[in-house]
CSV table of C-alpha atoms in Angstrom, one decimal:
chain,number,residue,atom,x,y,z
W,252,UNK,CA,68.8,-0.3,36.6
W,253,UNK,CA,68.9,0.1,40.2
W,254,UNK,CA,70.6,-3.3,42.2
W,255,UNK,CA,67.9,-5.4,43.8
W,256,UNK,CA,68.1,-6.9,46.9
W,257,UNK,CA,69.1,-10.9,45.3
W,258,UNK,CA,71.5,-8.8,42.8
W,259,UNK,CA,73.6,-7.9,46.1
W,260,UNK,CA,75.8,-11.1,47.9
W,261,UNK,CA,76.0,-11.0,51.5
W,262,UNK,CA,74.6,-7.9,53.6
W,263,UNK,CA,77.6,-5.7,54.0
W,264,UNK,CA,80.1,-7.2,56.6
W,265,UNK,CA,77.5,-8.5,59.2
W,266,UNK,CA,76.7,-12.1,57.9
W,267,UNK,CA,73.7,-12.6,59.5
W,268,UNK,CA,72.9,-15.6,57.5
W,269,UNK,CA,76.4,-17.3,58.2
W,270,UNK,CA,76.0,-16.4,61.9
W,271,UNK,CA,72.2,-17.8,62.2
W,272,UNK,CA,73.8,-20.8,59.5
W,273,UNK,CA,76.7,-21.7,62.1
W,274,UNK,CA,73.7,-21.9,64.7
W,275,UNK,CA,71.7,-24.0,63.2
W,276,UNK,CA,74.8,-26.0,62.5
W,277,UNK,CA,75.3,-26.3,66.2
W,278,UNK,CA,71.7,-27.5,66.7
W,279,UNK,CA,72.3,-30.4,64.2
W,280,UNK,CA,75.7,-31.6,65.5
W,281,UNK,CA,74.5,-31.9,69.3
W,282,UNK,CA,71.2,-33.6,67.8
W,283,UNK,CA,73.3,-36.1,65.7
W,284,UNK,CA,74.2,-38.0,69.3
W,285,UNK,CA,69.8,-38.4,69.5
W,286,UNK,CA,68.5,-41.8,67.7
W,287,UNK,CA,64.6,-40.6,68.2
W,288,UNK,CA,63.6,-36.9,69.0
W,289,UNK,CA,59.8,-37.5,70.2
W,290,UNK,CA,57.4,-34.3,70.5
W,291,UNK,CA,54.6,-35.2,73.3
W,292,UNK,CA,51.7,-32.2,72.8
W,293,UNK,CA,48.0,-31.5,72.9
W,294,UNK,CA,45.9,-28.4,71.6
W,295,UNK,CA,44.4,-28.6,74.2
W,296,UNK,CA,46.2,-27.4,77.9
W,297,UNK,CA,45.2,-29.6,81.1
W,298,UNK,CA,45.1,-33.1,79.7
W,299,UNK,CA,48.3,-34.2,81.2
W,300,UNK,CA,50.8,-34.0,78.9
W,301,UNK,CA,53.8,-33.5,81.2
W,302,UNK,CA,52.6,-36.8,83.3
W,303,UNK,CA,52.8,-39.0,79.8
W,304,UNK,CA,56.0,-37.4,79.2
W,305,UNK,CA,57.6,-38.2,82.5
W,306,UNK,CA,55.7,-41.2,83.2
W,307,UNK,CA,56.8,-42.4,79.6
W,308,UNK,CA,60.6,-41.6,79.8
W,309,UNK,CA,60.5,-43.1,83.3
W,310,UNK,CA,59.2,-46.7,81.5
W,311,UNK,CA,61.3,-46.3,78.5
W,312,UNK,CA,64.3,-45.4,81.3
W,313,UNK,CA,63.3,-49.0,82.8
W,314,UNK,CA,63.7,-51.0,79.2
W,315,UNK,CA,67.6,-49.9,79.8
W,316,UNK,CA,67.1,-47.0,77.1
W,317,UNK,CA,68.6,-43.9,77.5
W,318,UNK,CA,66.8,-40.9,78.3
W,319,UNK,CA,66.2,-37.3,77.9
W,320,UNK,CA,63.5,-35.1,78.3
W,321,UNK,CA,62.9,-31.2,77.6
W,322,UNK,CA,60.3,-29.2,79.0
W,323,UNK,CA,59.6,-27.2,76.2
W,324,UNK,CA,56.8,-25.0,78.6
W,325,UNK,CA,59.3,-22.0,78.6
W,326,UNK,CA,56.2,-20.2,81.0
W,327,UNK,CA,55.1,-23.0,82.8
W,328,UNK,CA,57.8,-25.6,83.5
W,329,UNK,CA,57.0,-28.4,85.6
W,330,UNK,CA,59.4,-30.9,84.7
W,331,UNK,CA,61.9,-30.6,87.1
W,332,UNK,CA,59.8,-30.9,90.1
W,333,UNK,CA,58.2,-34.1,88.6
W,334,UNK,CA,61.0,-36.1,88.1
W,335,UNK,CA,63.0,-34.6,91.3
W,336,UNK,CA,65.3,-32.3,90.4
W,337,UNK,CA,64.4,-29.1,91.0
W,338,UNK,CA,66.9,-26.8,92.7
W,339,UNK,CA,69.3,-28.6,91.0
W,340,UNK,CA,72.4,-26.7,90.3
W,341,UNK,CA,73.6,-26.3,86.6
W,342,UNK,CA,77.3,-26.9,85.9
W,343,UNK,CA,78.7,-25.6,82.5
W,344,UNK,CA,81.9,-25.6,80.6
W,345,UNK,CA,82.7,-25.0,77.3
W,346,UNK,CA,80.8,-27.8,75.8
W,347,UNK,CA,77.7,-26.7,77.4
W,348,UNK,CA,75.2,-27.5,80.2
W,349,UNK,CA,75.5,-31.0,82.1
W,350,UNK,CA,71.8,-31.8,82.4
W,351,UNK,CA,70.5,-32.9,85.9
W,352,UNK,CA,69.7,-36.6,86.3
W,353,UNK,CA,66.7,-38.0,88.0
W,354,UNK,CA,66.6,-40.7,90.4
W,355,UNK,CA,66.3,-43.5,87.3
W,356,UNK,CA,68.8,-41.6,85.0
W,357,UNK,CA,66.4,-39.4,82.8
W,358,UNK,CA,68.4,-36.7,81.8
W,359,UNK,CA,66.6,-32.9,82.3
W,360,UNK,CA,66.3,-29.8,81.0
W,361,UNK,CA,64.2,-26.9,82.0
W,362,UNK,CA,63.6,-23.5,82.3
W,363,UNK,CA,63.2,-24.6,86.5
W,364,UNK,CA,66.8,-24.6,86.2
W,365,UNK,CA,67.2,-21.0,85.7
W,366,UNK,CA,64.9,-19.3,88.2
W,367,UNK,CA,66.4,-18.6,91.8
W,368,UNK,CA,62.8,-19.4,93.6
W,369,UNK,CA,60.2,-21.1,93.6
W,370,UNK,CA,58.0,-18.3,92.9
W,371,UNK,CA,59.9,-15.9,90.4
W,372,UNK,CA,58.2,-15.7,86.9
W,373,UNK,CA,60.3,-15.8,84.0
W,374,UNK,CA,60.4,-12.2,82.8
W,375,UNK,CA,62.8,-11.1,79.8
W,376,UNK,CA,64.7,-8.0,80.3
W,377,UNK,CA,64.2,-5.8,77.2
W,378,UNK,CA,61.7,-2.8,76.1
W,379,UNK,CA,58.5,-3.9,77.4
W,380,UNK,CA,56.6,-1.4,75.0
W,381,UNK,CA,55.4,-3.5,72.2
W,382,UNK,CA,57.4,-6.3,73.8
W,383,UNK,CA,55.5,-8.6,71.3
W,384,UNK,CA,57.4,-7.8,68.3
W,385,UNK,CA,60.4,-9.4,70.2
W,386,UNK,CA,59.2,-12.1,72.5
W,387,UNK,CA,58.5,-14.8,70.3
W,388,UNK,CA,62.5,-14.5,69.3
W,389,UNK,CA,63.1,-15.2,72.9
W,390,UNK,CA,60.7,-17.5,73.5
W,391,UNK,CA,62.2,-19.4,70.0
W,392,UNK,CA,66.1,-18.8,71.3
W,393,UNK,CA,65.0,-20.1,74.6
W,394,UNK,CA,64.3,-23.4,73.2
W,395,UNK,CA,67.3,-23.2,70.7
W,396,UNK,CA,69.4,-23.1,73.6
W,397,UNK,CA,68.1,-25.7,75.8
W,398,UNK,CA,68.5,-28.0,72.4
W,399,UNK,CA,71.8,-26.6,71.4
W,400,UNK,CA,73.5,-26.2,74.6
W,401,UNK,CA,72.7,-29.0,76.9
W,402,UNK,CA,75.1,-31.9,76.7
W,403,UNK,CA,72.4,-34.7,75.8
W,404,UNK,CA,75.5,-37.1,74.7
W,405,UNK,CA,74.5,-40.2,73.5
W,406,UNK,CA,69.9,-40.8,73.6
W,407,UNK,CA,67.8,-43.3,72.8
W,408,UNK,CA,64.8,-41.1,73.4
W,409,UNK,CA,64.7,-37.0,73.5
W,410,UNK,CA,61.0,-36.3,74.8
W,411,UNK,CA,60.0,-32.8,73.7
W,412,UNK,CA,57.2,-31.6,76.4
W,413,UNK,CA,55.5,-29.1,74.6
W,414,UNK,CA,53.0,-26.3,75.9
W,415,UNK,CA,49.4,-26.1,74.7
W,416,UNK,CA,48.6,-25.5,71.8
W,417,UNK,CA,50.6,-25.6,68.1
W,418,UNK,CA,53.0,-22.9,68.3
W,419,UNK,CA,55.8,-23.8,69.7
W,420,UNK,CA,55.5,-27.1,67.9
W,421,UNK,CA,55.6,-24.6,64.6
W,422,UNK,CA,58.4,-23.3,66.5
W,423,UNK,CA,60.3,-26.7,67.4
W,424,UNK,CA,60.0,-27.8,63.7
W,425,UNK,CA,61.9,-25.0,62.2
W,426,UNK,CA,64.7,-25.5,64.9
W,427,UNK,CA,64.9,-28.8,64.8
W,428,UNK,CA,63.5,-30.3,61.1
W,429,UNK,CA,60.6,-32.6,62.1
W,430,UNK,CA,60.8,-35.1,64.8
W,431,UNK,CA,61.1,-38.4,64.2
W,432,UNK,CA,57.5,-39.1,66.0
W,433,UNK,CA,54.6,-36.8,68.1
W,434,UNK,CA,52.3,-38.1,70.3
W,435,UNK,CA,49.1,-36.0,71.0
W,436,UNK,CA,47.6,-36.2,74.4
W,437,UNK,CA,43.9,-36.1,74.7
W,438,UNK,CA,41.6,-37.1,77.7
W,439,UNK,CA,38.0,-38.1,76.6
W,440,UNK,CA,35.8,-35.8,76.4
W,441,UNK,CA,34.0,-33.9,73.3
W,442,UNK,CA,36.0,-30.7,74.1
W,443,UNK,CA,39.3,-32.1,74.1
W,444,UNK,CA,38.8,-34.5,71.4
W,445,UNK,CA,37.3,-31.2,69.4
W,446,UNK,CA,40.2,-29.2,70.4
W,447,UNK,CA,43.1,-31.9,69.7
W,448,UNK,CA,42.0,-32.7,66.4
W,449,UNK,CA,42.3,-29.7,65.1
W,450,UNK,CA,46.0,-29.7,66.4
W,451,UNK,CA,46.4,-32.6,64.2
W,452,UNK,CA,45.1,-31.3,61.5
W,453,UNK,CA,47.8,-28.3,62.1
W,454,UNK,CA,50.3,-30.8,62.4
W,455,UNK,CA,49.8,-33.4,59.7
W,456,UNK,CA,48.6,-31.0,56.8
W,457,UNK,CA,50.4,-28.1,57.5
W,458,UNK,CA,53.2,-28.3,59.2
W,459,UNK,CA,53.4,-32.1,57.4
W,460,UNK,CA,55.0,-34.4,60.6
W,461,UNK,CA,54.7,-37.1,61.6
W,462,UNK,CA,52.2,-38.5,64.4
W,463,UNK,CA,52.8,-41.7,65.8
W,464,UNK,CA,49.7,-41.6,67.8
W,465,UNK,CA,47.4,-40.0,70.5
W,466,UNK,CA,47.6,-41.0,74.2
W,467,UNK,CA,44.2,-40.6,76.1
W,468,UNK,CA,45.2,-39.8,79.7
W,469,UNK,CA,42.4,-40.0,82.1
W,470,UNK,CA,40.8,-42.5,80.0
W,471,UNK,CA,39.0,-44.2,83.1
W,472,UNK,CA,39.2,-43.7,86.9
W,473,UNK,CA,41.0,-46.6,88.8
W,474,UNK,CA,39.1,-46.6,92.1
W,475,UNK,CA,41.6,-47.5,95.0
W,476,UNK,CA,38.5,-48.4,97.5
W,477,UNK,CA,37.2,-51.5,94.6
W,478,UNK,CA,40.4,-51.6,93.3
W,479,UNK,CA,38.7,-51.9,89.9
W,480,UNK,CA,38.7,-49.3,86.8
W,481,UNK,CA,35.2,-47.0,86.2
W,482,UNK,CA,34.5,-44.8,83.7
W,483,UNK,CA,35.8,-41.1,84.7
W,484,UNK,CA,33.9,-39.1,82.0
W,485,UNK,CA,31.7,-41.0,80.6
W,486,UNK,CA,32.4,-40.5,77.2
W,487,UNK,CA,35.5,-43.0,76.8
W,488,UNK,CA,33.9,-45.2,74.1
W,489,UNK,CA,33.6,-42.7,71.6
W,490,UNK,CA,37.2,-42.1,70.8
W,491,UNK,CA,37.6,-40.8,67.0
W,492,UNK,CA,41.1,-38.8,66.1
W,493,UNK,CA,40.6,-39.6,62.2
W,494,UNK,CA,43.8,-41.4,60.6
W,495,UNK,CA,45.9,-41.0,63.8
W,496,UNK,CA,45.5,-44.1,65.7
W,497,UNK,CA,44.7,-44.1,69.8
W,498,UNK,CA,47.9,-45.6,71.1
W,499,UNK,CA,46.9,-46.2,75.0
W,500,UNK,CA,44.5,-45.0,77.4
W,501,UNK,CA,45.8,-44.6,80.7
W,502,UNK,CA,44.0,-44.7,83.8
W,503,UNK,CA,43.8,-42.0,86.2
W,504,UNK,CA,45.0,-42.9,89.5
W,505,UNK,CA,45.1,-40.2,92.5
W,506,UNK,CA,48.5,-41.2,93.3
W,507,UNK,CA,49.9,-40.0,90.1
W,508,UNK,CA,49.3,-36.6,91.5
W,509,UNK,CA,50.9,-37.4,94.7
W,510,UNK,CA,54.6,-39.1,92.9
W,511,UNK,CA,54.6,-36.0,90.7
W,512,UNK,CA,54.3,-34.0,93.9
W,513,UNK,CA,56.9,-36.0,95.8
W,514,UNK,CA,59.0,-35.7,92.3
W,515,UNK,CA,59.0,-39.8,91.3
W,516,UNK,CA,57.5,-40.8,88.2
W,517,UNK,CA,54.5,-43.1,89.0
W,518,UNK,CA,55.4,-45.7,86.8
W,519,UNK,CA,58.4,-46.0,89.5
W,520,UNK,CA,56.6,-45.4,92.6
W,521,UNK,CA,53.9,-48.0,91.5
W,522,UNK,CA,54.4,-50.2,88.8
W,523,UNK,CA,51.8,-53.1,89.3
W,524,UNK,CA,49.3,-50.2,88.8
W,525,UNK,CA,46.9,-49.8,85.8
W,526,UNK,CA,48.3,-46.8,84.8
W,527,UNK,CA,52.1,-47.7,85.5
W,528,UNK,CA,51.5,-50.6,82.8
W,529,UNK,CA,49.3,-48.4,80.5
W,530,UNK,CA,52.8,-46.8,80.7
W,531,UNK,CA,54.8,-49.4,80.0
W,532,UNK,CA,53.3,-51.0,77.4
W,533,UNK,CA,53.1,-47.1,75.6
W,534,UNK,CA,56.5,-47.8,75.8
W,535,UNK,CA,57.4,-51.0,74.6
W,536,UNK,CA,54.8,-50.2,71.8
W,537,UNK,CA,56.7,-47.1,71.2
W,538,UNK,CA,60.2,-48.7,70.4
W,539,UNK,CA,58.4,-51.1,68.5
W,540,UNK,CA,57.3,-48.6,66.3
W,541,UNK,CA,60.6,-46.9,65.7
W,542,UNK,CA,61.8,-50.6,65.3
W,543,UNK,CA,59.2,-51.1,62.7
W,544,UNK,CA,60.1,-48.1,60.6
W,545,UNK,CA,63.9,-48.5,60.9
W,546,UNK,CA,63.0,-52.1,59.1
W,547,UNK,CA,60.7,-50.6,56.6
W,548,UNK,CA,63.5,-48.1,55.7
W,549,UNK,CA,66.2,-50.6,55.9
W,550,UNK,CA,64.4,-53.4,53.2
W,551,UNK,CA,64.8,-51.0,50.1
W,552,UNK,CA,68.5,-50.6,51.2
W,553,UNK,CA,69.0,-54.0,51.3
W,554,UNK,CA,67.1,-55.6,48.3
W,555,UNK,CA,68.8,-53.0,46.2
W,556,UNK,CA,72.2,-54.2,47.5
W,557,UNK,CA,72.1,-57.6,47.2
T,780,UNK,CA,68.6,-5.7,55.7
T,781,UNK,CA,70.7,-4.2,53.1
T,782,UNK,CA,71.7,-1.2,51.8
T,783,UNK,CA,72.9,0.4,48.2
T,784,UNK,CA,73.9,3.8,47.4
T,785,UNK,CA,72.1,5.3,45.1
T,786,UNK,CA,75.0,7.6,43.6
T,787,UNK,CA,77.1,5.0,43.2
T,788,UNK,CA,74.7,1.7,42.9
T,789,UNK,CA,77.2,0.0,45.2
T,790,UNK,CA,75.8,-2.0,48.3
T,791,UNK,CA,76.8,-0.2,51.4
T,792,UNK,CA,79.3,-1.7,53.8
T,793,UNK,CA,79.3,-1.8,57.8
T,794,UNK,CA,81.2,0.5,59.1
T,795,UNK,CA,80.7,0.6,62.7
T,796,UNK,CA,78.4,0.2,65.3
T,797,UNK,CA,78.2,2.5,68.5
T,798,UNK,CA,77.4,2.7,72.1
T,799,UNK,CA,73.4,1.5,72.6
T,800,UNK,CA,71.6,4.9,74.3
T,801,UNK,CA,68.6,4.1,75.5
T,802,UNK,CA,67.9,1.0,73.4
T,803,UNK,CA,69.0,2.6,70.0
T,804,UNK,CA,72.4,1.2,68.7
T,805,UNK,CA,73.8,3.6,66.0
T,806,UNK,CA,75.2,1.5,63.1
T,807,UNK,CA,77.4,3.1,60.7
T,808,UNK,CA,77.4,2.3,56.5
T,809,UNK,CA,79.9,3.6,54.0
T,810,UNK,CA,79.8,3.0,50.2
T,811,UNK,CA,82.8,2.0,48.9
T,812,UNK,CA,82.9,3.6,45.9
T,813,UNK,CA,81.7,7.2,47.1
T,814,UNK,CA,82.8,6.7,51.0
T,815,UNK,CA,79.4,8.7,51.2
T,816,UNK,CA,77.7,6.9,54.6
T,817,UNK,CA,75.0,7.4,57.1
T,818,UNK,CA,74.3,6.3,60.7
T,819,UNK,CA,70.9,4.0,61.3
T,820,UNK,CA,69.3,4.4,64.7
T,821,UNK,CA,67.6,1.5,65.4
T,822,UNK,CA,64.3,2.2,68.0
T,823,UNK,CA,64.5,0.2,70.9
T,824,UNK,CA,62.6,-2.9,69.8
T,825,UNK,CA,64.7,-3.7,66.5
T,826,UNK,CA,67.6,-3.4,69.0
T,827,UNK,CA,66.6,-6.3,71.2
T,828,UNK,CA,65.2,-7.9,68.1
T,829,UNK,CA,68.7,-8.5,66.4
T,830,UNK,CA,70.0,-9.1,70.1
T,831,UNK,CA,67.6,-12.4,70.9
T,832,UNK,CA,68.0,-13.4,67.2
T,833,UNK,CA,71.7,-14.3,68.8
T,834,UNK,CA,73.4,-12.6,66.0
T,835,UNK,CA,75.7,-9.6,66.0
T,836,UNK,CA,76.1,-6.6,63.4
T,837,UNK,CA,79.1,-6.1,62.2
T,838,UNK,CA,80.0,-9.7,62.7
T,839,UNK,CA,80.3,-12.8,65.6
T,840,UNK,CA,84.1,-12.2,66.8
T,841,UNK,CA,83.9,-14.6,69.8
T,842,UNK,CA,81.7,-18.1,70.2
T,843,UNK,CA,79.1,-17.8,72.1
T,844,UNK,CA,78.8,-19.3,75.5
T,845,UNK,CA,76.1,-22.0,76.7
T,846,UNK,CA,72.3,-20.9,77.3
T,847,UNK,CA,74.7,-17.1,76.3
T,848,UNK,CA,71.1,-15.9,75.7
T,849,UNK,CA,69.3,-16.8,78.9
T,850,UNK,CA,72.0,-15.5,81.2
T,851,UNK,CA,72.0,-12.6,79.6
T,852,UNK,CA,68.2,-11.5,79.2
T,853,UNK,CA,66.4,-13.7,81.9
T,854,UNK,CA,65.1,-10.8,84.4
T,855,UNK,CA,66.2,-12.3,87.9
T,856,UNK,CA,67.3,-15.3,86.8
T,857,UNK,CA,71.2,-14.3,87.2
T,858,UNK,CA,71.4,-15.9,90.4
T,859,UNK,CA,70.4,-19.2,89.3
T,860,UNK,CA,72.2,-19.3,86.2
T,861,UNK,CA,74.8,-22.2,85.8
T,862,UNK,CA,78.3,-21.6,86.7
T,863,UNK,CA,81.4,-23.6,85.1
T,864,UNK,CA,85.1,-22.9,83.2
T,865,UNK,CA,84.1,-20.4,79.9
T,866,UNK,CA,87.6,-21.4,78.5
T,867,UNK,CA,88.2,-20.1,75.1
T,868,UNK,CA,85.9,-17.2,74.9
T,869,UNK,CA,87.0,-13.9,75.2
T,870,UNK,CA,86.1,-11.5,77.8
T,871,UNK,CA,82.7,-10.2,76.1
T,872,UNK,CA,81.3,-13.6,75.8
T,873,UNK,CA,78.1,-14.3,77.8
T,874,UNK,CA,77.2,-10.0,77.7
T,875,UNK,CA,75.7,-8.6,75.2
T,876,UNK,CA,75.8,-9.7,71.3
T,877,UNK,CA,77.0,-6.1,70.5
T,878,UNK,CA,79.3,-6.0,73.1
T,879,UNK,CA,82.4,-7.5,71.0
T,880,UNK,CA,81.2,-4.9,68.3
T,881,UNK,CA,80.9,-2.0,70.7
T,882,UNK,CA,84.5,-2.8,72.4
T,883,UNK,CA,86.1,-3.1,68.7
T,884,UNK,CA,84.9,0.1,68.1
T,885,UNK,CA,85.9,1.5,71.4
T,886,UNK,CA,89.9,0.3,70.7
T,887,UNK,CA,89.9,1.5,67.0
């Protein structure tokens, strides 16, 4: 009987599952230095996801954690500019990338990084017939790279800035494993809360993580003339994301566009604001929640050593 | 991928891999039984495939550098790219993934 392909060991001299085995192996040792790897996404695009991720590292960065974030928006990176460090110039060595640092210490990684001008597209050279049967392996090495080959050294927090949608989150979980936590940004409206819970749906029952919560940015308008919070869409009371709890609303606030212009999170620019402590206490609630879980994990441990 | 010939009912081994010409790497398999062997022609697409999968055929002969992938296929990114020491990798490292292949087979 003719040999199948499981009757034959390894694939003639090439090992391509040693080689893609030593990769992931990579991945996993520069992750090891990482207590909490946090994805922040939305199905829906436009909701503000890269605002709650800097604006959230920034307040985590201001408990005295340490911080990194990834911009995981291989097409659309906005990171860098946000938090003040675009143009920044990438040193390397044999260990990998040394990640820029923003002005409170966050520590950056984007695709920004590697475009020469403000304007230039990221393009891949390659066939561009039927590009697509490649792409996605770029698009997946892309953010294998930015995981495997920046030197994060020692974390508290890793926030993942994904793109819309739930593919590279797909994508990220075979990389990385699961993260330890996802928060799903929402603003409140019918669409978005249509829209995002189907992404949860996608997230918990399929791809089976973990979500700590949903964030609901633009959850009210906070009116600099009055100095007072009104309702932005008119829909905020009606909040319903199933199981997955509604961590914070945060307010929107004008000049959170304008710090993310000038590249300084908001919550550092102005943190007697609203929004700043919306922020902040997403934070605090957020290490509380990792707290809580290393406790629940630790009792078993404990009773059944004792 | 792999491949068994049917004479002998051996799997094939890599032999060696050639110059890419016009996308299409030519890969070389030999039975070891037989020595009977063919060439596969990949089309241009399974080419840069295998290249962004970060693997090589034939074999990874020198470590990778950092972001190796990006520097290498990012279309006018070059002059951004980071800059630094590459101590311990070889003089292929950073090009192409079949570049250590293709210069093996060059000096043998």
């Amino acid at each position: 009987m003719a040999k199948r392909y499981r009757d034959i060991v390894g694939d003639g001299g090439s090992d391509f599952v040693g080689q893609l085995t030593g990769l992931s192996d990579k991945l996993k040792q520069r992750m090891a230095g990482i207590k909490h790897k946090v994805a922040i996404m939305s199905g829906k695009g436009g909701v503000g996801k890269s605002t709650v991720t800097v604006n959230l590292a920034s307040a985590l960065a201001s408990l005295g954690l340490s911080v990194g974030v990834l911009d995981a928006d291989i097409y659309g990176p906005s990171l860098a500019q946000m938090l003040g460090v675009r143009g920044q110039h990438l040193d390397m060595d044999k260990n990998g990338v040394k990640p820029p640092l923003s002005h409170s210490g966050i520590k950056v990684m984007s695709m920004d990084f590697f475009l020469p001008e403000s304007k230039t597209p990221v393009v891949w050279d390659g066939p561009q017939q039927d590009s697509f049967s490649w792409k996605g392996t770029m698009e997946m090495q892309a953010l294998r790279e930015f995981l495997t080959d920046t030197c994060w050294g020692e974390l508290d927090y890793l926030l993942i800035d994904l793109p819309p949608g739930t593919n590279q989150f797909g994508t990220l979980v075979d990389l990385l494993g699961q993260p330890d936590g996802t928060l799903v940004v929402s603003i409140p409206t019918a669409v978005s809360r249509l829209v995002v819970g189907r992404s949860i749906t996608m997230i918990t029952q399929v791809l089976k993580s973990r979500i700590l919560g949903v964030v609901e940015n633009m959850a009210s308008y906070y009116c600099l003339g009055c100095e007072d919070e009104r309702p932005l869409f008119g829909n905020e009371e009606n909040a319903d994301y199933g199981e997955t709890p509604l961590l914070a609303g945060v307010p929107f606030d004008p000049r959170l566009a304008q710090a993310a212009d000038r590249g300084i999170p908001f919550v550092e620019s102005h943190p007697e604001t609203p929004s700043s402590k919306a922020f902040l206490t997403l934070a605090a609630d957020l290490v509380g929640l990792f707290e809580e879980k290393t406790q629940n994990l630790k009792i078993p441990i404990e009773e059944g050593t004792s | 991928m792999k491949f068994v010939c049917i004479e002998c009912d051996e799997p094939m081994k890599f032999g060696a891999a050639g110059d890419i010409d016009e996308g299409s790497l030519p890969v070389t398999f030999r039975c070891p039984s037989c020595d009977w062997g063919f060439t596969m022609l990949t089309n241009p697409q399974e080419t840069q495939l295998v290249r962004t999968l970060g693997v090589k055929i034939g074999g990874a002969t020198v470590p990778a550098e950092p972001m190796g992938m990006m520097r290498e296929f990012l279309a006018g990114g070059h002059t951004a790219m980071p800059t630094g020491s590459s101590e311990g990798s070889g003089a292929t490292a950073g090009k192409c993934p079949f570049a250590a292949v293709v210069d093996q087979a060059s000096e043998s």
